mmCIF file of C-alpha atoms in Angstrom:
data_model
loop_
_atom_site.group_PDB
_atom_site.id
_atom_site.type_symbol
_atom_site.label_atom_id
_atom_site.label_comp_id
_atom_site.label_asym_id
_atom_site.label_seq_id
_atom_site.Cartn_x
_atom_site.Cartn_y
_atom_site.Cartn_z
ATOM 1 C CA UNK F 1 32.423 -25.312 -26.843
ATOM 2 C CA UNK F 2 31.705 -22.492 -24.222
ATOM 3 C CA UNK F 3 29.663 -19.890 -25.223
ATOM 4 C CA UNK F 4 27.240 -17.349 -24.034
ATOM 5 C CA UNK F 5 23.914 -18.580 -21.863
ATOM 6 C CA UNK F 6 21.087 -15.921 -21.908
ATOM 7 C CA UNK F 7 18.367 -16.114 -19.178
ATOM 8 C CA UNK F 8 14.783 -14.720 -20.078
ATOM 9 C CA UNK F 9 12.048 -14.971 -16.878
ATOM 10 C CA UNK F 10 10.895 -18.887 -18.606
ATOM 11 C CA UNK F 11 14.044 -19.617 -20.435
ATOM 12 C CA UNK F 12 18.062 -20.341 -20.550
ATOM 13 C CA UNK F 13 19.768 -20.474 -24.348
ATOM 14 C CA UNK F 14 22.957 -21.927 -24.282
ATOM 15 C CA UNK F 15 24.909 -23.435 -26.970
ATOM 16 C CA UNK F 16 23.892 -26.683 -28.366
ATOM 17 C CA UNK F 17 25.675 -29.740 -27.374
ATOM 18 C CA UNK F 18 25.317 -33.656 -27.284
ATOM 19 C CA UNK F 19 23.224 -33.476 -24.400
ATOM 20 C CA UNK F 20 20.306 -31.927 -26.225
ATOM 21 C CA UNK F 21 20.548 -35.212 -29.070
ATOM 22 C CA UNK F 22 17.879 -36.813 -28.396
ATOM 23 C CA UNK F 23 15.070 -34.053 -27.900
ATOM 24 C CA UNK F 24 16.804 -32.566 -31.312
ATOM 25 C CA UNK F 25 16.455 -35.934 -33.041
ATOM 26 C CA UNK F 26 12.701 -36.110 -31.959
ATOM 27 C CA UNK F 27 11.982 -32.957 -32.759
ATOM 28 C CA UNK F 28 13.775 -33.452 -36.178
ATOM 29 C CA UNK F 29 11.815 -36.074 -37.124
ATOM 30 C CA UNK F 30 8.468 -34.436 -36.207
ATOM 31 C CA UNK F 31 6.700 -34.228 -39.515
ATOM 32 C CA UNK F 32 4.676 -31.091 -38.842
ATOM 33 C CA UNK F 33 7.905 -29.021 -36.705
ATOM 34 C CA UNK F 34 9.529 -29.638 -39.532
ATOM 35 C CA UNK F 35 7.159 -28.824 -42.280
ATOM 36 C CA UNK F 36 8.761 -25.341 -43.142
ATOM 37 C CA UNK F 37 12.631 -26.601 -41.621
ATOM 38 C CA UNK F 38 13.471 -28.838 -44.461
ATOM 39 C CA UNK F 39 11.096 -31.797 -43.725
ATOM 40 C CA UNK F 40 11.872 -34.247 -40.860
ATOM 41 C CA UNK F 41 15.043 -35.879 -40.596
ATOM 42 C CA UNK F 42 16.307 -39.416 -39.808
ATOM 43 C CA UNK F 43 18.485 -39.588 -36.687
ATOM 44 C CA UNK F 44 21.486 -39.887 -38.386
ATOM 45 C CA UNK F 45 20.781 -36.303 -40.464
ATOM 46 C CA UNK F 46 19.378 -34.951 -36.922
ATOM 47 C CA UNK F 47 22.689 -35.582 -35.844
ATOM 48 C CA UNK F 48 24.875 -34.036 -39.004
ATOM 49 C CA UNK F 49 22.628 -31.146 -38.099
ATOM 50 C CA UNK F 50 23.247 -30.613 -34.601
ATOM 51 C CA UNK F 51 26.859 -30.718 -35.250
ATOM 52 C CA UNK F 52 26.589 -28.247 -38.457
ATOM 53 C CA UNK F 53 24.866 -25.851 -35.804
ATOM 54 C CA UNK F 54 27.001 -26.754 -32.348
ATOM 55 C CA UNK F 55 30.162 -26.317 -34.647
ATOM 56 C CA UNK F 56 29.153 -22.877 -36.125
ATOM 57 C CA UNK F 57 29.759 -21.761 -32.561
ATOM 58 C CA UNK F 58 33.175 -22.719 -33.321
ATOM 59 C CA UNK F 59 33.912 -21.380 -36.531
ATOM 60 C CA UNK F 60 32.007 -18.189 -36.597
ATOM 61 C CA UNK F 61 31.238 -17.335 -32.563
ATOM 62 C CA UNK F 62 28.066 -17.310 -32.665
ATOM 63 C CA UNK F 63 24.989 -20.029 -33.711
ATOM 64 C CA UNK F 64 21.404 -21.025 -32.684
ATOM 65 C CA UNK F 65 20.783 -21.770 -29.355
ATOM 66 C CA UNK F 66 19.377 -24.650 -26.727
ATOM 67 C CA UNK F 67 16.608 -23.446 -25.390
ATOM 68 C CA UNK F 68 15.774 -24.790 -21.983
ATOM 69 C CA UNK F 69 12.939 -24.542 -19.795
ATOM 70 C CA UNK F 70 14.195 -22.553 -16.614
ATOM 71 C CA UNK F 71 11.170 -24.978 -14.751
ATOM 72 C CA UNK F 72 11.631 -28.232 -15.780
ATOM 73 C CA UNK F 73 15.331 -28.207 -17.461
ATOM 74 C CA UNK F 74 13.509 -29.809 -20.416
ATOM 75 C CA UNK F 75 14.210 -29.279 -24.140
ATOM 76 C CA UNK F 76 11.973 -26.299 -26.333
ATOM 77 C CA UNK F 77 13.961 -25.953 -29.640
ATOM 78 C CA UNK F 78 16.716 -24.294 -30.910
ATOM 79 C CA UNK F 79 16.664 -20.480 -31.899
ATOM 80 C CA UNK F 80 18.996 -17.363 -32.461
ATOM 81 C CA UNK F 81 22.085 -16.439 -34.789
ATOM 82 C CA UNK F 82 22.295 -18.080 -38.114
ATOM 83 C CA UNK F 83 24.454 -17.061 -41.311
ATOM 84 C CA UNK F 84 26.266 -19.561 -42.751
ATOM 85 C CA UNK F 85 28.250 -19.316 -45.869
ATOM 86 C CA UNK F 86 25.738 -17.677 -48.731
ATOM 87 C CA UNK F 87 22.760 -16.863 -46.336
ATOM 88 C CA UNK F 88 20.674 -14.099 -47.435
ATOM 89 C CA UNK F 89 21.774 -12.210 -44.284
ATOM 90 C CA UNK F 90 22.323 -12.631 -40.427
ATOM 91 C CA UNK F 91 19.602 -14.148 -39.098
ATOM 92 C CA UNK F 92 17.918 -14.604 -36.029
ATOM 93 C CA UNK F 93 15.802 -17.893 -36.503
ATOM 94 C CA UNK F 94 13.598 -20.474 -34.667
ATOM 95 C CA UNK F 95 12.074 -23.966 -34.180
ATOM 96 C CA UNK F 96 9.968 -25.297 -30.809
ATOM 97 C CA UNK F 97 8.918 -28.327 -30.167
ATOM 98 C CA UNK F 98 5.530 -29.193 -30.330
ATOM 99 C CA UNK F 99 4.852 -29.607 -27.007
ATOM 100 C CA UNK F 100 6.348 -26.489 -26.097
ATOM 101 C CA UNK F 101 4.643 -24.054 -28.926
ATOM 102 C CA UNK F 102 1.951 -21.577 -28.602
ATOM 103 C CA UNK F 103 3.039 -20.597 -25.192
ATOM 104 C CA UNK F 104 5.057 -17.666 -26.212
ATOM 105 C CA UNK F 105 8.588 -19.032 -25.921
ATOM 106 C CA UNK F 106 9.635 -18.513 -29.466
ATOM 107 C CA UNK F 107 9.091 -14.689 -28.974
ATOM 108 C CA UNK F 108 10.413 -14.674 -25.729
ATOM 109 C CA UNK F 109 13.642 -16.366 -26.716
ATOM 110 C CA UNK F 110 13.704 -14.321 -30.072
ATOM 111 C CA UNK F 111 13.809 -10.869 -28.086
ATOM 112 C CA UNK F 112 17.197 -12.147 -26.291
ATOM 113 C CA UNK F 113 18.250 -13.554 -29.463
ATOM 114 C CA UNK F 114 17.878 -10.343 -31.397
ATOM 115 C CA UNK F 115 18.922 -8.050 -28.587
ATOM 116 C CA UNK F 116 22.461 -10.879 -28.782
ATOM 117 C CA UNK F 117 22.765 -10.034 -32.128
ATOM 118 C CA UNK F 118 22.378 -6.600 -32.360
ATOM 119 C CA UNK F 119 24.522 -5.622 -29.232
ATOM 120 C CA UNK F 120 26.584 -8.115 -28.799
ATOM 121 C CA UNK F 121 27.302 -9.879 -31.955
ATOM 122 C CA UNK F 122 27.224 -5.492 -33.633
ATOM 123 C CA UNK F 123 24.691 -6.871 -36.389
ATOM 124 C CA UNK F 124 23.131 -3.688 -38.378
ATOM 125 C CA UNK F 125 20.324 -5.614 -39.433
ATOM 126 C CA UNK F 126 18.561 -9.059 -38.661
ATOM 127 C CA UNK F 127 16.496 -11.221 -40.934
ATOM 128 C CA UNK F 128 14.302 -13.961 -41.094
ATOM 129 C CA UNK F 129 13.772 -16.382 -43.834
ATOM 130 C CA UNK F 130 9.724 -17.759 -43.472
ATOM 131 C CA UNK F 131 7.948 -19.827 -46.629
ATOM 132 C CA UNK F 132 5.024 -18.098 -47.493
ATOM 133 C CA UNK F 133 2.808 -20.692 -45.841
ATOM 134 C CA UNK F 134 4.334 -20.367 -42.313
ATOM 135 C CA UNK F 135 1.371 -18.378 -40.846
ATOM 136 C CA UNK F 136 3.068 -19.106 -36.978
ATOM 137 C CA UNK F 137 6.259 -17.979 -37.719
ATOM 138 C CA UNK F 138 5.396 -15.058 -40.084
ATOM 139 C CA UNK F 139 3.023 -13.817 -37.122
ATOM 140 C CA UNK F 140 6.018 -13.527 -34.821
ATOM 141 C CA UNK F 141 8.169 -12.221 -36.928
ATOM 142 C CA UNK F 142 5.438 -9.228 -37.548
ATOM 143 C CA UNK F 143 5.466 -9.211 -33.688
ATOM 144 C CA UNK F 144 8.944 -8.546 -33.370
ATOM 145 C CA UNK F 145 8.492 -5.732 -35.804
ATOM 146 C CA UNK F 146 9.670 -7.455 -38.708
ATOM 147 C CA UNK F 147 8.661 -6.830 -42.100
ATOM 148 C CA UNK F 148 8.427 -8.408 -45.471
ATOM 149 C CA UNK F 149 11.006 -7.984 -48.161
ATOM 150 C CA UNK F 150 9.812 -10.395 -50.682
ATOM 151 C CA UNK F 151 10.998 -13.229 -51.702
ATOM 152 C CA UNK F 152 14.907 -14.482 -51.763
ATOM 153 C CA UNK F 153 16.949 -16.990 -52.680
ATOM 154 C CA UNK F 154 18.514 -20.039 -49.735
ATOM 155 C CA UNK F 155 22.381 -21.032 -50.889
ATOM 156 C CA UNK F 156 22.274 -25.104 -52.151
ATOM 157 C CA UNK F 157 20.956 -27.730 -51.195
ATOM 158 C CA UNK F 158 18.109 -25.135 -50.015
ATOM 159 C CA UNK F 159 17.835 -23.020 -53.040
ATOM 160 C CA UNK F 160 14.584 -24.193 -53.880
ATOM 161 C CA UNK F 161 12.785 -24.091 -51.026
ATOM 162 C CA UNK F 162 10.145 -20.919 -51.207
ATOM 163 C CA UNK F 163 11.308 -17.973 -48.549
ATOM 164 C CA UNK F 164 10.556 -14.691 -47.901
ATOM 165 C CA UNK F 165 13.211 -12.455 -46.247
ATOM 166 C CA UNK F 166 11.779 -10.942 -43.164
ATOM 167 C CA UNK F 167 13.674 -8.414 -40.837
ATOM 168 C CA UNK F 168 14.588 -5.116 -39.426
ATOM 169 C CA UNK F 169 17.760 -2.918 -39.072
ATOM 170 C CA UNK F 170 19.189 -2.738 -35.904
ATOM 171 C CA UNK F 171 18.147 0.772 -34.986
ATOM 172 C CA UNK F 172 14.400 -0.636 -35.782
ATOM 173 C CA UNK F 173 14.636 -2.978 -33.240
ATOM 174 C CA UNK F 174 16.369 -0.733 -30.703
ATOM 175 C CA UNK F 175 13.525 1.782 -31.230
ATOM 176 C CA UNK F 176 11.100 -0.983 -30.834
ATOM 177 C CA UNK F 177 12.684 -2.538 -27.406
ATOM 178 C CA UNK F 178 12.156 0.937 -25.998
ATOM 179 C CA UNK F 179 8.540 0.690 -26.645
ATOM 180 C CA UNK F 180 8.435 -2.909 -25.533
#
């Protein structure tokens, strides 16, 4: 699949693809990345989900990114455009690796992400679906000038896992990159 590869000054996202297996599968089965993703995975459900989200690029144009370290080439996480079938919205979501987190690349690779969505992919409004508990990822979301709409509801086999629906509309954000 060919897709779209956005450059920020520390970063490349590009769309998944076998190459990034086995930093996915590592990062899939670490316990505490994974906390507030579904739990860790096997390698075997790290791979079902790397083809669910390389193969959304397929059958919708768009899905989460690779992200890459510009530096070393190595493997962050995966982040960007996610609404599959029954999400509560278009989202713009995210997951480092623990070696890579707390040093600002999930915000930097968010604001491409949501500036992707909103101009490119015409999205009116971006969300983000954070468990009450994830103080990290509910502290960028407030940085990127999301808010919290309250709880809501993940489509099956997710639909009882606690989220809250965080976002913006796309004029929000637009007003906010100005200020940025």
């Amino acid at each position: 699949m060919t897709g779209p590869i956005l450059f920020t000054p520390r970063l490349m996202l590009r769309p998944l693809d076998g190459s990034d297996f086995e930093a996915w599968a590592a990062f899939a089965a670490d316990e505490e990345q994974m906390r507030f993703l579904g739990g860790p995975r096997d390698r075997a459900n790290a791979w079902r989900g790397l083809a669910e989200m390389a193969g959304a690029w397929t059958v919708s144009g768009f899905s989460m990114f690779s992200v890459i370290e510009r530096a070393t080439g190595q493997w962050v996480g995966r982040l960007g455009p996610w609404a599959p079938e029954g999400w509560p919205g278009t989202e713009v979501g995210w997951g480092v690796a623990r070696a890579f987190a707390g040093k600002g690349y999930a915000y930097e690779g968010a604001v491409a992400a949501m500036d992707y969505a909103v101009e490119v992919l015409g999205w009116t409004e971006i969300i983000h679906t954070i468990h009450p508990d994830n103080v990290r990822s509910i502290r960028l979301a407030e940085r990127l000038g999301s808010t919290n709409g309250g709880p809501t509801r993940l489509p099956p086999p997710l639909q009882d896992v606690r989220v809250d629906r965080w976002g913006q509309t796309a004029d929000q954000w637009r007003a906010r990159r100005v200020a940025l």
